[in-house]
């Protein structure tokens, strides 16, 4: 079943999208490990009592011992992105944790300071920086290969409600499809059924959760200009009406709980500066260095 987004009379009928789009699949296939997950409607998320589970606690760093133990409650969902792989997101109004299935790093931030913490279990490396430092950096250079990077200034925003979920629906100016992997522009149809120069009409679907500082971390991951709301899904529509996904979302748990230790750097990790390599496995970093000026 194709769970696409249809807007009728101001109401979002369902969440999810059709086929996935990519500008440079040939490059990313060398570097990123991931799979396209099926799109589910939000109401498919579990709501039974057994779905309200607490995440496993982990040993946090020494610096976190002085902090008051907290418990967060919110959403657990998986997002499949066009150019940066698969993410598992734990969201609450006071804390956000993102696990990259494709690149195997964990990124977390929490109130009140919203400092950003990144760590890798494979190399036992970690970094902590201010939110401002993280936003000014350019660690996710591959996300510039996505059509989502063209989502800068929305043309309009519409509020909608779907089965109790308050949504913000952003529409953006049309963008042009790129054919030939961005190297050889041609009049041929690419693997996604797009011709060079074909007009695409992007939309972004967000949960209306207000303007939380930590949300900027998620927009940074997707290379989308920050807007009010929790970014859930994004897609483009062709003039023919056919849709393609930029961000797919599958909800796992609507009553998910996790504690402070889940957003803290584990003890014993080597502290390193904020750097692009922190967001890639060794193999991914070595492969991308061949395409990145000055190395990675």
Short mmCIF file of C-alpha atoms in Angstrom, two decimals:
data_model
loop_
_atom_site.label_atom_id
_atom_site.label_comp_id
_atom_site.label_asym_id
_atom_site.label_seq_id
_atom_site.Cartn_x
_atom_site.Cartn_y
_atom_site.Cartn_z
CA UNK A 1 0.00 0.00 0.00
CA UNK A 2 1.29 3.45 -0.92
CA UNK A 3 1.03 5.75 2.10
CA UNK A 4 1.47 9.10 0.38
CA UNK A 5 0.47 12.54 1.57
CA UNK A 6 -2.67 14.05 0.13
CA UNK A 7 -3.96 17.47 1.17
CA UNK A 8 -7.71 17.79 0.80
CA UNK A 9 -9.75 20.62 2.29
CA UNK A 10 -6.88 21.54 4.61
CA UNK A 11 -6.58 18.09 6.17
CA UNK A 12 -3.61 15.79 5.87
CA UNK A 13 -5.09 12.38 5.17
CA UNK A 14 -2.02 10.19 5.74
CA UNK A 15 1.70 10.42 6.31
CA UNK A 16 4.39 8.79 4.18
CA UNK A 17 5.52 8.85 0.60
CA UNK A 18 6.13 6.98 -2.61
CA UNK A 19 9.50 6.24 -4.20
CA UNK A 20 12.75 7.71 -2.91
CA UNK A 21 14.70 10.27 -4.93
CA UNK A 22 18.44 10.79 -5.05
CA UNK A 23 20.73 13.12 -6.97
CA UNK A 24 23.94 11.15 -6.59
CA UNK A 25 23.10 7.54 -5.79
CA UNK A 26 26.22 6.34 -7.59
CA UNK A 27 28.45 8.13 -5.07
CA UNK A 28 26.50 7.38 -1.93
CA UNK A 29 26.24 3.69 -2.74
CA UNK A 30 29.99 3.46 -2.20
CA UNK A 31 29.88 5.18 1.15
CA UNK A 32 26.60 4.82 2.99
CA UNK A 33 25.01 1.72 4.40
CA UNK A 34 21.25 1.87 4.69
CA UNK A 35 17.95 0.60 3.46
CA UNK A 36 14.66 2.15 2.49
CA UNK A 37 12.13 1.38 5.19
CA UNK A 38 8.44 1.04 4.38
CA UNK A 39 6.32 4.13 4.97
CA UNK A 40 3.67 3.81 7.64
CA UNK A 41 0.91 6.18 8.61
CA UNK A 42 1.38 7.80 12.00
CA UNK A 43 -1.68 6.11 13.40
CA UNK A 44 0.12 2.79 12.85
CA UNK A 45 2.39 3.57 15.80
CA UNK A 46 1.80 1.26 18.78
CA UNK A 47 -0.44 2.66 21.50
CA UNK A 48 -0.84 -0.32 23.79
CA UNK A 49 0.51 -0.36 27.33
CA UNK A 50 3.43 -2.55 26.31
CA UNK A 51 4.60 0.14 23.89
CA UNK A 52 5.56 2.44 26.77
CA UNK A 53 9.04 1.13 27.40
CA UNK A 54 12.06 2.83 28.87
CA UNK A 55 15.29 2.76 26.91
CA UNK A 56 18.17 0.77 28.39
CA UNK A 57 20.29 2.92 30.69
CA UNK A 58 23.93 3.40 29.79
CA UNK A 59 26.91 4.46 31.88
CA UNK A 60 27.29 8.19 31.50
CA UNK A 61 30.43 10.27 31.70
CA UNK A 62 31.75 11.56 35.03
CA UNK A 63 30.71 15.10 34.21
CA UNK A 64 27.05 14.12 34.13
CA UNK A 65 27.00 12.87 37.73
CA UNK A 66 26.40 16.37 39.01
CA UNK A 67 23.26 16.67 36.90
CA UNK A 68 19.91 15.79 38.33
CA UNK A 69 18.64 12.49 36.97
CA UNK A 70 15.81 13.07 34.52
CA UNK A 71 13.34 10.96 32.65
CA UNK A 72 12.01 12.03 29.27
CA UNK A 73 8.85 10.90 27.52
CA UNK A 74 7.98 11.37 23.89
CA UNK A 75 8.31 9.75 20.47
CA UNK A 76 10.48 7.03 18.97
CA UNK A 77 10.60 6.90 15.18
CA UNK A 78 12.85 6.03 12.24
CA UNK A 79 13.58 8.37 9.34
CA UNK A 80 15.05 7.29 6.02
CA UNK A 81 16.75 10.24 4.35
CA UNK A 82 17.65 10.78 0.72
CA UNK A 83 21.38 11.28 1.13
CA UNK A 84 22.50 10.57 4.69
CA UNK A 85 21.05 7.18 5.51
CA UNK A 86 18.77 5.93 8.26
CA UNK A 87 18.16 7.61 11.63
CA UNK A 88 16.42 6.44 14.79
CA UNK A 89 15.13 9.46 16.70
CA UNK A 90 14.06 9.73 20.34
CA UNK A 91 12.24 13.02 20.83
CA UNK A 92 10.88 14.80 23.88
CA UNK A 93 10.44 18.55 24.46
CA UNK A 94 13.51 18.49 26.74
CA UNK A 95 15.85 16.05 25.00
CA UNK A 96 16.61 14.65 21.56
CA UNK A 97 18.75 11.63 20.66
CA UNK A 98 19.58 10.55 17.10
CA UNK A 99 21.23 7.22 16.26
CA UNK A 100 22.61 6.86 12.75
CA UNK A 101 22.07 3.28 11.61
CA UNK A 102 23.98 3.96 8.40
CA UNK A 103 26.96 5.82 9.84
CA UNK A 104 26.93 4.37 13.38
CA UNK A 105 27.21 7.52 15.47
CA UNK A 106 24.93 8.85 18.20
CA UNK A 107 24.04 12.52 18.56
CA UNK A 108 22.17 13.96 21.53
CA UNK A 109 21.16 17.28 23.03
CA UNK A 110 19.07 18.26 26.04
CA UNK A 111 17.79 21.24 28.00
CA UNK A 112 18.64 23.60 29.54
CA UNK A 113 21.91 24.33 27.69
CA UNK A 114 21.19 22.21 24.57
CA UNK A 115 24.87 21.40 24.18
CA UNK A 116 25.42 18.83 21.42
CA UNK A 117 27.12 15.53 22.23
CA UNK A 118 28.32 13.09 19.58
CA UNK A 119 29.94 9.71 20.19
CA UNK A 120 30.98 6.63 18.25
CA UNK A 121 30.95 3.19 19.81
CA UNK A 122 33.21 1.66 17.16
CA UNK A 123 36.17 3.99 17.85
CA UNK A 124 35.19 5.03 21.40
CA UNK A 125 35.45 8.68 20.35
CA UNK A 126 33.27 11.56 21.50
CA UNK A 127 32.81 15.30 21.20
CA UNK A 128 30.77 17.89 23.08
CA UNK A 129 30.18 21.41 21.80
CA UNK A 130 27.70 24.23 22.14
CA UNK A 131 24.62 24.28 19.95
CA UNK A 132 25.96 27.38 18.20
CA UNK A 133 29.29 25.68 17.39
CA UNK A 134 27.49 22.67 16.00
CA UNK A 135 25.20 24.75 13.80
CA UNK A 136 28.11 26.78 12.39
CA UNK A 137 30.09 23.64 11.47
CA UNK A 138 29.80 21.66 8.24
CA UNK A 139 30.04 18.00 9.31
CA UNK A 140 27.21 16.76 7.09
CA UNK A 141 28.54 17.86 3.72
CA UNK A 142 26.93 14.90 1.94
CA UNK A 143 23.46 16.19 2.77
CA UNK A 144 24.03 18.93 0.21
CA UNK A 145 23.45 16.21 -2.40
CA UNK A 146 19.80 15.97 -1.41
CA UNK A 147 16.92 17.90 -2.91
CA UNK A 148 16.05 18.69 0.72
CA UNK A 149 18.94 21.17 0.69
CA UNK A 150 16.77 23.38 -1.53
CA UNK A 151 14.17 23.75 1.21
CA UNK A 152 15.19 27.20 2.43
CA UNK A 153 12.37 29.75 2.54
CA UNK A 154 8.81 28.35 2.45
CA UNK A 155 6.19 29.98 0.29
CA UNK A 156 3.42 29.16 2.73
CA UNK A 157 2.56 27.32 5.94
CA UNK A 158 -0.76 25.63 6.64
CA UNK A 159 -1.92 24.21 9.96
CA UNK A 160 -3.70 20.87 9.83
CA UNK A 161 -4.95 18.20 12.21
CA UNK A 162 -4.83 14.48 11.50
CA UNK A 163 -6.36 12.14 14.10
CA UNK A 164 -5.35 14.44 16.93
CA UNK A 165 -1.89 15.27 15.57
CA UNK A 166 -1.33 18.99 15.10
CA UNK A 167 0.68 19.53 11.93
CA UNK A 168 2.48 22.31 10.12
CA UNK A 169 2.59 21.84 6.34
CA UNK A 170 5.21 23.95 4.54
CA UNK A 171 5.21 24.46 0.77
CA UNK A 172 8.40 25.60 -0.98
CA UNK A 173 9.27 27.14 -4.35
CA UNK A 174 9.64 24.69 -7.23
CA UNK A 175 13.08 23.19 -7.81
CA UNK A 176 14.54 21.62 -10.94
CA UNK A 177 15.43 17.94 -11.19
CA UNK A 178 19.06 17.10 -11.89
CA UNK A 179 19.78 14.27 -14.32
CA UNK A 180 22.99 12.43 -15.14
CA UNK A 181 24.17 12.37 -11.51
CA UNK A 182 24.89 16.08 -11.76
CA UNK A 183 27.81 15.50 -14.15
CA UNK A 184 26.27 14.91 -17.56
CA UNK A 185 23.00 16.71 -18.03
CA UNK A 186 20.86 14.92 -20.59
CA UNK A 187 17.29 14.64 -21.77
CA UNK A 188 17.07 11.05 -20.61
CA UNK A 189 14.87 9.91 -17.75
CA UNK A 190 16.89 8.94 -14.67
CA UNK A 191 16.35 6.02 -12.29
CA UNK A 192 13.67 7.95 -10.41
CA UNK A 193 11.74 8.71 -13.59
CA UNK A 194 12.83 12.36 -13.68
CA UNK A 195 14.12 14.40 -16.61
CA UNK A 196 16.72 17.14 -16.23
CA UNK A 197 15.05 20.47 -15.53
CA UNK A 198 11.71 18.93 -14.60
CA UNK A 199 9.89 20.99 -11.98
CA UNK A 200 9.51 19.47 -8.51
CA UNK A 201 7.28 20.97 -5.82
CA UNK A 202 8.58 20.29 -2.28
CA UNK A 203 6.60 20.09 0.94
CA UNK A 204 7.66 19.55 4.54
CA UNK A 205 5.43 18.01 7.23
CA UNK A 206 6.15 18.93 10.87
CA UNK A 207 4.54 18.22 14.22
CA UNK A 208 3.51 21.47 15.89
CA UNK A 209 5.66 21.32 19.04
CA UNK A 210 6.73 24.95 19.19
CA UNK A 211 10.17 26.45 18.60
CA UNK A 212 12.55 24.34 20.70
CA UNK A 213 16.29 25.10 20.40
CA UNK A 214 17.15 21.41 20.02
CA UNK A 215 15.05 21.10 16.86
CA UNK A 216 17.78 22.97 14.98
CA UNK A 217 19.96 19.87 15.33
CA UNK A 218 17.48 17.85 13.27
CA UNK A 219 17.21 20.53 10.61
CA UNK A 220 21.01 20.58 10.44
CA UNK A 221 21.03 16.82 9.79
CA UNK A 222 18.65 17.27 6.85
CA UNK A 223 20.23 20.53 5.63
CA UNK A 224 16.82 22.20 5.74
CA UNK A 225 16.47 25.79 6.93
CA UNK A 226 14.97 25.64 10.47
CA UNK A 227 11.24 26.20 10.80
CA UNK A 228 8.89 25.98 13.79
CA UNK A 229 7.92 22.35 14.33
CA UNK A 230 9.45 18.87 14.52
CA UNK A 231 10.44 17.78 10.97
CA UNK A 232 8.76 14.44 10.29
CA UNK A 233 8.55 13.93 6.52
CA UNK A 234 9.34 15.71 3.28
CA UNK A 235 8.50 14.97 -0.33
CA UNK A 236 8.36 16.46 -3.81
CA UNK A 237 5.49 16.34 -6.28
CA UNK A 238 5.92 16.33 -10.04
CA UNK A 239 3.60 18.28 -12.30
CA UNK A 240 1.97 14.94 -13.17
CA UNK A 241 1.07 14.44 -9.50
CA UNK A 242 3.56 11.63 -8.87
CA UNK A 243 5.41 11.97 -5.57
CA UNK A 244 8.90 11.08 -4.41
CA UNK A 245 10.25 11.06 -0.87
CA UNK A 246 13.04 13.15 0.63
CA UNK A 247 12.45 12.01 4.21
CA UNK A 248 10.39 8.93 5.07
CA UNK A 249 9.15 8.39 8.61
CA UNK A 250 8.06 5.24 10.43
CA UNK A 251 6.78 5.61 13.99
CA UNK A 252 7.81 2.93 16.46
CA UNK A 253 6.45 4.25 19.77
CA UNK A 254 4.32 7.22 20.80
CA UNK A 255 4.86 6.75 24.54
CA UNK A 256 8.58 6.19 24.59
CA UNK A 257 10.61 6.92 27.73
CA UNK A 258 14.36 7.41 28.13
CA UNK A 259 16.55 8.86 30.85
CA UNK A 260 19.40 11.36 31.12
CA UNK A 261 22.09 8.69 30.69
CA UNK A 262 20.81 8.03 27.16
CA UNK A 263 21.80 11.55 26.08
CA UNK A 264 25.18 11.63 27.85
CA UNK A 265 28.56 10.55 26.49
CA UNK A 266 29.51 7.15 27.96
CA UNK A 267 32.47 7.01 30.34
CA UNK A 268 35.90 6.20 28.97
CA UNK A 269 35.47 7.72 25.51
CA UNK A 270 38.34 9.72 24.00
CA UNK A 271 37.39 13.38 23.51
CA UNK A 272 38.07 14.70 20.01
CA UNK A 273 37.29 18.00 18.22
CA UNK A 274 34.16 18.37 16.12
CA UNK A 275 35.17 17.00 12.72
CA UNK A 276 33.59 15.43 9.64
CA UNK A 277 35.28 12.07 10.33
CA UNK A 278 33.32 11.75 13.56
CA UNK A 279 30.17 11.19 11.52
CA UNK A 280 31.53 8.40 9.32
CA UNK A 281 32.93 4.92 9.76
CA UNK A 282 36.57 4.50 8.74
CA UNK A 283 35.58 2.88 5.46
CA UNK A 284 33.04 5.59 4.64
CA UNK A 285 35.52 8.34 5.50
CA UNK A 286 38.28 6.83 3.37
CA UNK A 287 35.94 6.44 0.38
CA UNK A 288 34.55 9.97 0.65
CA UNK A 289 38.05 11.46 0.99
CA UNK A 290 38.66 10.55 -2.64
CA UNK A 291 35.79 12.83 -3.68
CA UNK A 292 36.31 15.62 -1.14
CA UNK A 293 38.81 18.37 -1.88
CA UNK A 294 41.60 18.37 0.70
CA UNK A 295 40.60 14.98 2.09
CA UNK A 296 38.24 14.18 4.92
#
